[in-house]
Amino acid sequence: MSRKLISITSGCFNEEQNLVELWERLKKVFENEPAYDFELIITDNCSTDRSREVLRRLASEDSR
């Protein structure tokens, strides 16, 4: 049986310190929901911190 996909979208601006925590919390929620999988779509709004680098690293570690 294939899992239903839930797409979660968010914008970000200078959220370098929060992106990993967001990702970890979402993974934890969906571990308890075996019928569902998720993808996280983040739109970076020209952050001046390392948000883009963090997002790229997370994407390379998990292909969702």
PQR file of N, CA, C, O and H, with PARSE charges and radii, in Angstrom:
ATOM      1  N   MET A   1       0.843  -1.177   0.000 -0.4000 1.5000
ATOM      2  CA  MET A   1       0.000   0.000   0.000 -0.0000 2.0000
ATOM      3  C   MET A   1       0.890   1.242   0.000  0.5500 1.7000
ATOM      4  O   MET A   1       1.806   1.354   0.814 -0.5500 1.4000
ATOM      5  N   SER A   2       0.621   2.163  -0.903 -0.4000 1.5000
ATOM      6  CA  SER A   2       1.421   3.389  -0.953 -0.0000 2.0000
ATOM      7  C   SER A   2       0.904   4.385   0.081  0.5500 1.7000
ATOM      8  O   SER A   2      -0.281   4.427   0.411 -0.5500 1.4000
ATOM      9  H   SER A   2      -0.124   2.072  -1.564  0.4000 1.0000
ATOM     10  N   ARG A   3       1.820   5.160   0.560 -0.4000 1.5000
ATOM     11  CA  ARG A   3       1.485   6.158   1.575 -0.0000 2.0000
ATOM     12  C   ARG A   3       0.998   7.433   0.900  0.5500 1.7000
ATOM     13  O   ARG A   3       1.497   7.812  -0.159 -0.5500 1.4000
ATOM     14  H   ARG A   3       2.783   5.126   0.292  0.4000 1.0000
ATOM     15  N   LYS A   4       0.032   8.085   1.513 -0.4000 1.5000
ATOM     16  CA  LYS A   4      -0.468   9.359   0.999 -0.0000 2.0000
ATOM     17  C   LYS A   4       0.562  10.437   1.293  0.5500 1.7000
ATOM     18  O   LYS A   4       1.171  10.459   2.362 -0.5500 1.4000
ATOM     19  H   LYS A   4      -0.373   7.777   2.374  0.4000 1.0000
ATOM     20  N   LEU A   5       0.746  11.330   0.328 -0.4000 1.5000
ATOM     21  CA  LEU A   5       1.742  12.387   0.455 -0.0000 2.0000
ATOM     22  C   LEU A   5       1.081  13.690   0.890  0.5500 1.7000
ATOM     23  O   LEU A   5       0.101  14.133   0.291 -0.5500 1.4000
ATOM     24  H   LEU A   5       0.251  11.312  -0.541  0.4000 1.0000
ATOM     25  N   ILE A   6       1.618  14.284   1.916 -0.4000 1.5000
ATOM     26  CA  ILE A   6       1.181  15.599   2.378 -0.0000 2.0000
ATOM     27  C   ILE A   6       2.294  16.583   2.070  0.5500 1.7000
ATOM     28  O   ILE A   6       3.440  16.377   2.469 -0.5500 1.4000
ATOM     29  H   ILE A   6       2.414  13.924   2.403  0.4000 1.0000
ATOM     30  N   SER A   7       1.959  17.655   1.359 -0.4000 1.5000
ATOM     31  CA  SER A   7       2.931  18.704   1.034 -0.0000 2.0000
ATOM     32  C   SER A   7       2.752  19.851   2.013  0.5500 1.7000
ATOM     33  O   SER A   7       1.653  20.381   2.181 -0.5500 1.4000
ATOM     34  H   SER A   7       1.028  17.823   1.035  0.4000 1.0000
ATOM     35  N   ILE A   8       3.843  20.222   2.652 -0.4000 1.5000
ATOM     36  CA  ILE A   8       3.840  21.322   3.618 -0.0000 2.0000
ATOM     37  C   ILE A   8       4.690  22.434   3.030  0.5500 1.7000
ATOM     38  O   ILE A   8       5.846  22.211   2.672 -0.5500 1.4000
ATOM     39  H   ILE A   8       4.735  19.792   2.516  0.4000 1.0000
ATOM     40  N   THR A   9       4.127  23.627   2.927 -0.4000 1.5000
ATOM     41  CA  THR A   9       4.864  24.745   2.345 -0.0000 2.0000
ATOM     42  C   THR A   9       5.045  25.848   3.379  0.5500 1.7000
ATOM     43  O   THR A   9       4.204  26.058   4.253 -0.5500 1.4000
ATOM     44  H   THR A   9       3.187  23.809   3.218  0.4000 1.0000
ATOM     45  N   SER A  10       6.164  26.541   3.251 -0.4000 1.5000
ATOM     46  CA  SER A  10       6.449  27.652   4.154 -0.0000 2.0000
ATOM     47  C   SER A  10       7.453  28.569   3.493  0.5500 1.7000
ATOM     48  O   SER A  10       8.292  28.129   2.708 -0.5500 1.4000
ATOM     49  H   SER A  10       6.847  26.370   2.541  0.4000 1.0000
ATOM     50  N   GLY A  11       7.364  29.824   3.810 -0.4000 1.5000
ATOM     51  CA  GLY A  11       8.402  30.764   3.432 -0.0000 2.0000
ATOM     52  C   GLY A  11       9.391  30.878   4.579  0.5500 1.7000
ATOM     53  O   GLY A  11       9.082  30.513   5.713 -0.5500 1.4000
ATOM     54  H   GLY A  11       6.682  30.182   4.448  0.4000 1.0000
ATOM     55  N   CYS A  12      10.576  31.383   4.282 -0.4000 1.5000
ATOM     56  CA  CYS A  12      11.523  31.635   5.372 -0.0000 2.0000
ATOM     57  C   CYS A  12      12.367  32.856   5.044  0.5500 1.7000
ATOM     58  O   CYS A  12      12.645  33.152   3.882 -0.5500 1.4000
ATOM     59  H   CYS A  12      10.827  31.679   3.361  0.4000 1.0000
ATOM     60  N   PHE A  13      12.760  33.546   6.084 -0.4000 1.5000
ATOM     61  CA  PHE A  13      13.688  34.665   5.979 -0.0000 2.0000
ATOM     62  C   PHE A  13      14.562  34.639   7.223  0.5500 1.7000
ATOM     63  O   PHE A  13      14.091  34.862   8.339 -0.5500 1.4000
ATOM     64  H   PHE A  13      12.534  33.305   7.028  0.4000 1.0000
ATOM     65  N   ASN A  14      15.828  34.365   7.011 -0.4000 1.5000
ATOM     66  CA  ASN A  14      16.802  34.291   8.110 -0.0000 2.0000
ATOM     67  C   ASN A  14      16.357  33.318   9.208  0.5500 1.7000
ATOM     68  O   ASN A  14      16.295  33.676  10.384 -0.5500 1.4000
ATOM     69  H   ASN A  14      16.210  34.184   6.105  0.4000 1.0000
ATOM     70  N   GLU A  15      16.055  32.105   8.807 -0.4000 1.5000
ATOM     71  CA  GLU A  15      15.606  31.060   9.737 -0.0000 2.0000
ATOM     72  C   GLU A  15      16.662  29.977   9.935  0.5500 1.7000
ATOM     73  O   GLU A  15      16.330  28.852  10.308 -0.5500 1.4000
ATOM     74  H   GLU A  15      16.105  31.815   7.851  0.4000 1.0000
ATOM     75  N   GLU A  16      17.903  30.295   9.694 -0.4000 1.5000
ATOM     76  CA  GLU A  16      18.987  29.319   9.816 -0.0000 2.0000
ATOM     77  C   GLU A  16      18.909  28.534  11.127  0.5500 1.7000
ATOM     78  O   GLU A  16      19.104  27.318  11.131 -0.5500 1.4000
ATOM     79  H   GLU A  16      18.173  31.209   9.390  0.4000 1.0000
ATOM     80  N   GLN A  17      18.632  29.201  12.210 -0.4000 1.5000
ATOM     81  CA  GLN A  17      18.631  28.562  13.528 -0.0000 2.0000
ATOM     82  C   GLN A  17      17.405  27.678  13.763  0.5500 1.7000
ATOM     83  O   GLN A  17      17.384  26.911  14.726 -0.5500 1.4000
ATOM     84  H   GLN A  17      18.473  30.188  12.206  0.4000 1.0000
ATOM     85  N   ASN A  18      16.391  27.765  12.911 -0.4000 1.5000
ATOM     86  CA  ASN A  18      15.140  27.043  13.153 -0.0000 2.0000
ATOM     87  C   ASN A  18      14.842  25.929  12.160  0.5500 1.7000
ATOM     88  O   ASN A  18      13.979  25.093  12.428 -0.5500 1.4000
ATOM     89  H   ASN A  18      16.408  28.387  12.128  0.4000 1.0000
ATOM     90  N   LEU A  19      15.515  25.894  11.041 -0.4000 1.5000
ATOM     91  CA  LEU A  19      15.154  24.962   9.973 -0.0000 2.0000
ATOM     92  C   LEU A  19      15.369  23.503  10.354  0.5500 1.7000
ATOM     93  O   LEU A  19      14.525  22.660  10.051 -0.5500 1.4000
ATOM     94  H   LEU A  19      16.216  26.573  10.823  0.4000 1.0000
ATOM     95  N   VAL A  20      16.469  23.193  11.004 -0.4000 1.5000
ATOM     96  CA  VAL A  20      16.728  21.804  11.391 -0.0000 2.0000
ATOM     97  C   VAL A  20      15.690  21.343  12.412  0.5500 1.7000
ATOM     98  O   VAL A  20      15.193  20.220  12.331 -0.5500 1.4000
ATOM     99  H   VAL A  20      17.154  23.878  11.251  0.4000 1.0000
ATOM    100  N   GLU A  21      15.368  22.200  13.359 -0.4000 1.5000
ATOM    101  CA  GLU A  21      14.355  21.832  14.352 -0.0000 2.0000
ATOM    102  C   GLU A  21      13.003  21.592  13.694  0.5500 1.7000
ATOM    103  O   GLU A  21      12.310  20.640  14.051 -0.5500 1.4000
ATOM    104  H   GLU A  21      15.772  23.113  13.424  0.4000 1.0000
ATOM    105  N   LEU A  22      12.616  22.429  12.748 -0.4000 1.5000
ATOM    106  CA  LEU A  22      11.366  22.223  12.009 -0.0000 2.0000
ATOM    107  C   LEU A  22      11.377  20.863  11.326  0.5500 1.7000
ATOM    108  O   LEU A  22      10.409  20.109  11.422 -0.5500 1.4000
ATOM    109  H   LEU A  22      13.179  23.203  12.459  0.4000 1.0000
ATOM    110  N   TRP A  23      12.467  20.549  10.637 -0.4000 1.5000
ATOM    111  CA  TRP A  23      12.584  19.277   9.910 -0.0000 2.0000
ATOM    112  C   TRP A  23      12.476  18.098  10.875  0.5500 1.7000
ATOM    113  O   TRP A  23      11.746  17.144  10.607 -0.5500 1.4000
ATOM    114  H   TRP A  23      13.253  21.161  10.559  0.4000 1.0000
ATOM    115  N   GLU A  24      13.192  18.158  11.984 -0.4000 1.5000
ATOM    116  CA  GLU A  24      13.175  17.062  12.954 -0.0000 2.0000
ATOM    117  C   GLU A  24      11.790  16.880  13.565  0.5500 1.7000
ATOM    118  O   GLU A  24      11.349  15.748  13.761 -0.5500 1.4000
ATOM    119  H   GLU A  24      13.784  18.934  12.202  0.4000 1.0000
ATOM    120  N   ARG A  25      11.114  17.950  13.861 -0.4000 1.5000
ATOM    121  CA  ARG A  25       9.764  17.847  14.434 -0.0000 2.0000
ATOM    122  C   ARG A  25       8.783  17.237  13.444  0.5500 1.7000
ATOM    123  O   ARG A  25       7.951  16.410  13.818 -0.5500 1.4000
ATOM    124  H   ARG A  25      11.472  18.870  13.702  0.4000 1.0000
ATOM    125  N   LEU A  26       8.879  17.646  12.177 -0.4000 1.5000
ATOM    126  CA  LEU A  26       7.984  17.069  11.167 -0.0000 2.0000
ATOM    127  C   LEU A  26       8.249  15.579  10.990  0.5500 1.7000
ATOM    128  O   LEU A  26       7.309  14.789  10.899 -0.5500 1.4000
ATOM    129  H   LEU A  26       9.554  18.318  11.874  0.4000 1.0000
ATOM    130  N   LYS A  27       9.510  15.192  10.941 -0.4000 1.5000
ATOM    131  CA  LYS A  27       9.829  13.765  10.814 -0.0000 2.0000
ATOM    132  C   LYS A  27       9.249  12.977  11.979  0.5500 1.7000
ATOM    133  O   LYS A  27       8.716  11.885  11.784 -0.5500 1.4000
ATOM    134  H   LYS A  27      10.274  15.833  11.015  0.4000 1.0000
ATOM    135  N   LYS A  28       9.347  13.514  13.173 -0.4000 1.5000
ATOM    136  CA  LYS A  28       8.833  12.834  14.360 -0.0000 2.0000
ATOM    137  C   LYS A  28       7.309  12.671  14.287  0.5500 1.7000
ATOM    138  O   LYS A  28       6.783  11.610  14.624 -0.5500 1.4000
ATOM    139  H   LYS A  28       9.780  14.401  13.331  0.4000 1.0000
ATOM    140  N   VAL A  29       6.608  13.707  13.852 -0.4000 1.5000
ATOM    141  CA  VAL A  29       5.150  13.624  13.716 -0.0000 2.0000
ATOM    142  C   VAL A  29       4.775  12.515  12.740  0.5500 1.7000
ATOM    143  O   VAL A  29       3.887  11.710  13.021 -0.5500 1.4000
ATOM    144  H   VAL A  29       7.035  14.569  13.578  0.4000 1.0000
ATOM    145  N   PHE A  30       5.450  12.472  11.596 -0.4000 1.5000
ATOM    146  CA  PHE A  30       5.061  11.513  10.564 -0.0000 2.0000
ATOM    147  C   PHE A  30       5.547  10.098  10.849  0.5500 1.7000
ATOM    148  O   PHE A  30       5.075   9.154  10.216 -0.5500 1.4000
ATOM    149  H   PHE A  30       6.172  13.126  11.368  0.4000 1.0000
ATOM    150  N   GLU A  31       6.470   9.926  11.777 -0.4000 1.5000
ATOM    151  CA  GLU A  31       6.841   8.578  12.216 -0.0000 2.0000
ATOM    152  C   GLU A  31       5.647   7.889  12.865  0.5500 1.7000
ATOM    153  O   GLU A  31       5.537   6.664  12.822 -0.5500 1.4000
ATOM    154  H   GLU A  31       6.853  10.693  12.292  0.4000 1.0000
ATOM    155  N   ASN A  32       4.763   8.663  13.459 -0.4000 1.5000
ATOM    156  CA  ASN A  32       3.577   8.120  14.128 -0.0000 2.0000
ATOM    157  C   ASN A  32       2.364   8.042  13.212  0.5500 1.7000
ATOM    158  O   ASN A  32       1.271   7.692  13.657 -0.5500 1.4000
ATOM    159  H   ASN A  32       4.853   9.658  13.494  0.4000 1.0000
ATOM    160  N   GLU A  33       2.546   8.360  11.955 -0.4000 1.5000
ATOM    161  CA  GLU A  33       1.458   8.328  10.968 -0.0000 2.0000
ATOM    162  C   GLU A  33       1.889   7.467   9.781  0.5500 1.7000
ATOM    163  O   GLU A  33       2.247   8.006   8.734 -0.5500 1.4000
ATOM    164  H   GLU A  33       3.434   8.644  11.593  0.4000 1.0000
ATOM    165  N   PRO A  34       1.862   6.151   9.922 -0.5600 1.5000
ATOM    166  CA  PRO A  34       2.406   5.279   8.880  0.2800 2.0000
ATOM    167  C   PRO A  34       1.668   5.334   7.541  0.5500 1.7000
ATOM    168  O   PRO A  34       2.213   4.897   6.528 -0.5500 1.4000
ATOM    169  N   ALA A  35       0.464   5.850   7.516 -0.4000 1.5000
ATOM    170  CA  ALA A  35      -0.280   5.922   6.256 -0.0000 2.0000
ATOM    171  C   ALA A  35       0.111   7.141   5.427  0.5500 1.7000
ATOM    172  O   ALA A  35      -0.333   7.295   4.290 -0.5500 1.4000
ATOM    173  H   ALA A  35       0.021   6.204   8.339  0.4000 1.0000
ATOM    174  N   TYR A  36       0.950   8.014   6.008 -0.4000 1.5000
ATOM    175  CA  TYR A  36       1.284   9.274   5.345 -0.0000 2.0000
ATOM    176  C   TYR A  36       2.788   9.483   5.250  0.5500 1.7000
ATOM    177  O   TYR A  36       3.558   9.031   6.098 -0.5500 1.4000
ATOM    178  H   TYR A  36       1.311   7.890   6.932  0.4000 1.0000
ATOM    179  N   ASP A  37       3.175  10.173   4.202 -0.4000 1.5000
ATOM    180  CA  ASP A  37       4.530  10.683   4.067 -0.0000 2.0000
ATOM    181  C   ASP A  37       4.392  12.181   3.815  0.5500 1.7000
ATOM    182  O   ASP A  37       3.291  12.673   3.570 -0.5500 1.4000
ATOM    183  H   ASP A  37       2.550  10.540   3.513  0.4000 1.0000
ATOM    184  N   PHE A  38       5.498  12.899   3.873 -0.4000 1.5000
ATOM    185  CA  PHE A  38       5.416  14.338   3.683 -0.0000 2.0000
ATOM    186  C   PHE A  38       6.579  14.838   2.855  0.5500 1.7000
ATOM    187  O   PHE A  38       7.630  14.204   2.758 -0.5500 1.4000
ATOM    188  H   PHE A  38       6.392  12.499   4.071  0.4000 1.0000
ATOM    189  N   GLU A  39       6.354  15.993   2.264 -0.4000 1.5000
ATOM    190  CA  GLU A  39       7.436  16.744   1.647 -0.0000 2.0000
ATOM    191  C   GLU A  39       7.344  18.156   2.195  0.5500 1.7000
ATOM    192  O   GLU A  39       6.256  18.676   2.442 -0.5500 1.4000
ATOM    193  H   GLU A  39       5.501  16.508   2.343  0.4000 1.0000
ATOM    194  N   LEU A  40       8.498  18.761   2.381 -0.4000 1.5000
ATOM    195  CA  LEU A  40       8.556  20.116   2.907 -0.0000 2.0000
ATOM    196  C   LEU A  40       9.086  21.013   1.809  0.5500 1.7000
ATOM    197  O   LEU A  40      10.193  20.809   1.309 -0.5500 1.4000
ATOM    198  H   LEU A  40       9.382  18.339   2.180  0.4000 1.0000
ATOM    199  N   ILE A  41       8.300  22.003   1.435 -0.4000 1.5000
ATOM    200  CA  ILE A  41       8.674  22.941   0.379 -0.0000 2.0000
ATOM    201  C   ILE A  41       8.874  24.301   1.033  0.5500 1.7000
ATOM    202  O   ILE A  41       7.924  24.912   1.524 -0.5500 1.4000
ATOM    203  H   ILE A  41       7.401  22.169   1.840  0.4000 1.0000
ATOM    204  N   ILE A  42      10.118  24.767   1.033 -0.4000 1.5000
ATOM    205  CA  ILE A  42      10.460  26.041   1.671 -0.0000 2.0000
ATOM    206  C   ILE A  42      10.848  27.036   0.585  0.5500 1.7000
ATOM    207  O   ILE A  42      11.654  26.720  -0.291 -0.5500 1.4000
ATOM    208  H   ILE A  42      10.889  24.271   0.633  0.4000 1.0000
ATOM    209  N   THR A  43      10.285  28.219   0.639 -0.4000 1.5000
ATOM    210  CA  THR A  43      10.661  29.306  -0.251 -0.0000 2.0000
ATOM    211  C   THR A  43      11.483  30.302   0.548  0.5500 1.7000
ATOM    212  O   THR A  43      10.980  30.936   1.475 -0.5500 1.4000
ATOM    213  H   THR A  43       9.630  28.475   1.350  0.4000 1.0000
ATOM    214  N   ASP A  44      12.753  30.434   0.181 -0.4000 1.5000
ATOM    215  CA  ASP A  44      13.634  31.364   0.878 -0.0000 2.0000
ATOM    216  C   ASP A  44      13.441  32.759   0.301  0.5500 1.7000
ATOM    217  O   ASP A  44      13.499  32.948  -0.914 -0.5500 1.4000
ATOM    218  H   ASP A  44      13.162  29.919  -0.573  0.4000 1.0000
ATOM    219  N   ASN A  45      13.212  33.734   1.174 -0.4000 1.5000
ATOM    220  CA  ASN A  45      12.943  35.105   0.761 -0.0000 2.0000
ATOM    221  C   ASN A  45      14.204  35.964   0.886  0.5500 1.7000
ATOM    222  O   ASN A  45      14.228  36.947   1.627 -0.5500 1.4000
ATOM    223  H   ASN A  45      13.166  33.580   2.161  0.4000 1.0000
ATOM    224  N   CYS A  46      15.251  35.577   0.151 -0.4000 1.5000
ATOM    225  CA  CYS A  46      16.521  36.328   0.121 -0.0000 2.0000
ATOM    226  C   CYS A  46      17.148  36.471   1.502  0.5500 1.7000
ATOM    227  O   CYS A  46      17.580  37.559   1.882 -0.5500 1.4000
ATOM    228  H   CYS A  46      15.232  34.778  -0.451  0.4000 1.0000
ATOM    229  N   SER A  47      17.196  35.378   2.248 -0.4000 1.5000
ATOM    230  CA  SER A  47      17.820  35.410   3.568 -0.0000 2.0000
ATOM    231  C   SER A  47      19.265  35.863   3.471  0.5500 1.7000
ATOM    232  O   SER A  47      19.957  35.585   2.491 -0.5500 1.4000
ATOM    233  H   SER A  47      16.845  34.494   1.939  0.4000 1.0000
ATOM    234  N   THR A  48      19.707  36.567   4.504 -0.4000 1.5000
ATOM    235  CA  THR A  48      21.098  37.027   4.552 -0.0000 2.0000
ATOM    236  C   THR A  48      21.940  36.167   5.486  0.5500 1.7000
ATOM    237  O   THR A  48      23.140  36.402   5.629 -0.5500 1.4000
ATOM    238  H   THR A  48      19.145  36.794   5.300  0.4000 1.0000
ATOM    239  N   ASP A  49      21.327  35.178   6.119 -0.4000 1.5000
ATOM    240  CA  ASP A  49      22.085  34.245   6.947 -0.0000 2.0000
ATOM    241  C   ASP A  49      22.371  32.985   6.126  0.5500 1.7000
ATOM    242  O   ASP A  49      22.392  33.053   4.897 -0.5500 1.4000
ATOM    243  H   ASP A  49      20.352  34.987   6.003  0.4000 1.0000
ATOM    244  N   ARG A  50      22.585  31.869   6.756 -0.4000 1.5000
ATOM    245  CA  ARG A  50      22.922  30.632   6.046 -0.0000 2.0000
ATOM    246  C   ARG A  50      21.702  29.733   5.820  0.5500 1.7000
ATOM    247  O   ARG A  50      21.851  28.519   5.686 -0.5500 1.4000
ATOM    248  H   ARG A  50      22.568  31.813   7.755  0.4000 1.0000
ATOM    249  N   SER A  51      20.519  30.304   5.778 -0.4000 1.5000
ATOM    250  CA  SER A  51      19.304  29.506   5.578 -0.0000 2.0000
ATOM    251  C   SER A  51      19.386  28.657   4.316  0.5500 1.7000
ATOM    252  O   SER A  51      19.047  27.474   4.342 -0.5500 1.4000
ATOM    253  H   SER A  51      20.398  31.291   5.887  0.4000 1.0000
ATOM    254  N   ARG A  52      19.825  29.241   3.233 -0.4000 1.5000
ATOM    255  CA  ARG A  52      19.896  28.509   1.967 -0.0000 2.0000
ATOM    256  C   ARG A  52      20.845  27.318   2.078  0.5500 1.7000
ATOM    257  O   ARG A  52      20.536  26.239   1.573 -0.5500 1.4000
ATOM    258  H   ARG A  52      20.100  30.202   3.213  0.4000 1.0000
ATOM    259  N   GLU A  53      21.980  27.495   2.723 -0.4000 1.5000
ATOM    260  CA  GLU A  53      22.929  26.391   2.907 -0.0000 2.0000
ATOM    261  C   GLU A  53      22.309  25.273   3.739  0.5500 1.7000
ATOM    262  O   GLU A  53      22.462  24.094   3.419 -0.5500 1.4000
ATOM    263  H   GLU A  53      22.231  28.372   3.133  0.4000 1.0000
ATOM    264  N   VAL A  54      21.615  25.643   4.799 -0.4000 1.5000
ATOM    265  CA  VAL A  54      20.967  24.647   5.651 -0.0000 2.0000
ATOM    266  C   VAL A  54      19.917  23.888   4.852  0.5500 1.7000
ATOM    267  O   VAL A  54      19.837  22.664   4.949 -0.5500 1.4000
ATOM    268  H   VAL A  54      21.491  26.601   5.059  0.4000 1.0000
ATOM    269  N   LEU A  55      19.118  24.589   4.072 -0.4000 1.5000
ATOM    270  CA  LEU A  55      18.094  23.935   3.254 -0.0000 2.0000
ATOM    271  C   LEU A  55      18.712  22.976   2.246  0.5500 1.7000
ATOM    272  O   LEU A  55      18.206  21.872   2.048 -0.5500 1.4000
ATOM    273  H   LEU A  55      19.183  25.584   3.993  0.4000 1.0000
ATOM    274  N   ARG A  56      19.786  23.384   1.617 -0.4000 1.5000
ATOM    275  CA  ARG A  56      20.454  22.500   0.647 -0.0000 2.0000
ATOM    276  C   ARG A  56      21.018  21.257   1.325  0.5500 1.7000
ATOM    277  O   ARG A  56      20.934  20.157   0.779 -0.5500 1.4000
ATOM    278  H   ARG A  56      20.198  24.281   1.778  0.4000 1.0000
ATOM    279  N   ARG A  57      21.586  21.428   2.502 -0.4000 1.5000
ATOM    280  CA  ARG A  57      22.131  20.279   3.230 -0.0000 2.0000
ATOM    281  C   ARG A  57      21.012  19.313   3.612  0.5500 1.7000
ATOM    282  O   ARG A  57      21.149  18.103   3.434 -0.5500 1.4000
ATOM    283  H   ARG A  57      21.654  22.322   2.946  0.4000 1.0000
ATOM    284  N   LEU A  58      19.911  19.839   4.134 -0.4000 1.5000
ATOM    285  CA  LEU A  58      18.780  18.985   4.492 -0.0000 2.0000
ATOM    286  C   LEU A  58      18.243  18.243   3.271  0.5500 1.7000
ATOM    287  O   LEU A  58      17.918  17.059   3.354 -0.5500 1.4000
ATOM    288  H   LEU A  58      19.800  20.822   4.278  0.4000 1.0000
ATOM    289  N   ALA A  59      18.150  18.933   2.151 -0.4000 1.5000
ATOM    290  CA  ALA A  59      17.648  18.303   0.922 -0.0000 2.0000
ATOM    291  C   ALA A  59      18.587  17.204   0.443  0.5500 1.7000
ATOM    292  O   ALA A  59      18.130  16.185  -0.074 -0.5500 1.4000
ATOM    293  H   ALA A  59      18.414  19.896   2.084  0.4000 1.0000
ATOM    294  N   SER A  60      19.889  17.395   0.609 -0.4000 1.5000
ATOM    295  CA  SER A  60      20.841  16.370   0.164 -0.0000 2.0000
ATOM    296  C   SER A  60      20.820  15.149   1.081  0.5500 1.7000
ATOM    297  O   SER A  60      21.156  14.046   0.649 -0.5500 1.4000
ATOM    298  H   SER A  60      20.260  18.223   1.030  0.4000 1.0000
ATOM    299  N   GLU A  61      20.431  15.335   2.331 -0.4000 1.5000
ATOM    300  CA  GLU A  61      20.384  14.237   3.296 -0.0000 2.0000
ATOM    301  C   GLU A  61      19.084  13.447   3.233  0.5500 1.7000
ATOM    302  O   GLU A  61      19.045  12.290   3.652 -0.5500 1.4000
ATOM    303  H   GLU A  61      20.158  16.231   2.681  0.4000 1.0000
ATOM    304  N   ASP A  62      18.025  14.051   2.720 -0.4000 1.5000
ATOM    305  CA  ASP A  62      16.715  13.396   2.663 -0.0000 2.0000
ATOM    306  C   ASP A  62      16.007  13.878   1.405  0.5500 1.7000
ATOM    307  O   ASP A  62      15.701  15.064   1.281 -0.5500 1.4000
ATOM    308  H   ASP A  62      18.056  14.991   2.380  0.4000 1.0000
ATOM    309  N   SER A  63      15.750  12.991   0.496 -0.4000 1.5000
ATOM    310  CA  SER A  63      15.244  13.373  -0.829 -0.0000 2.0000
ATOM    311  C   SER A  63      13.752  13.686  -0.870  0.5500 1.7000
ATOM    312  O   SER A  63      13.214  13.955  -1.944 -0.5500 1.4000
ATOM    313  H   SER A  63      15.998  12.027   0.597  0.4000 1.0000
ATOM    314  N   ARG A  64      13.077  13.655   0.268 -0.4000 1.5000
ATOM    315  CA  ARG A  64      11.647  14.003   0.243 -0.0000 2.0000
ATOM    316  C   ARG A  64      11.518  15.336  -0.383  0.5500 1.7000
ATOM    317  O   ARG A  64      10.407  15.849  -0.519 -0.5500 1.4000
ATOM    318  H   ARG A  64      13.515  13.436   1.141  0.4000 1.0000
TER
END
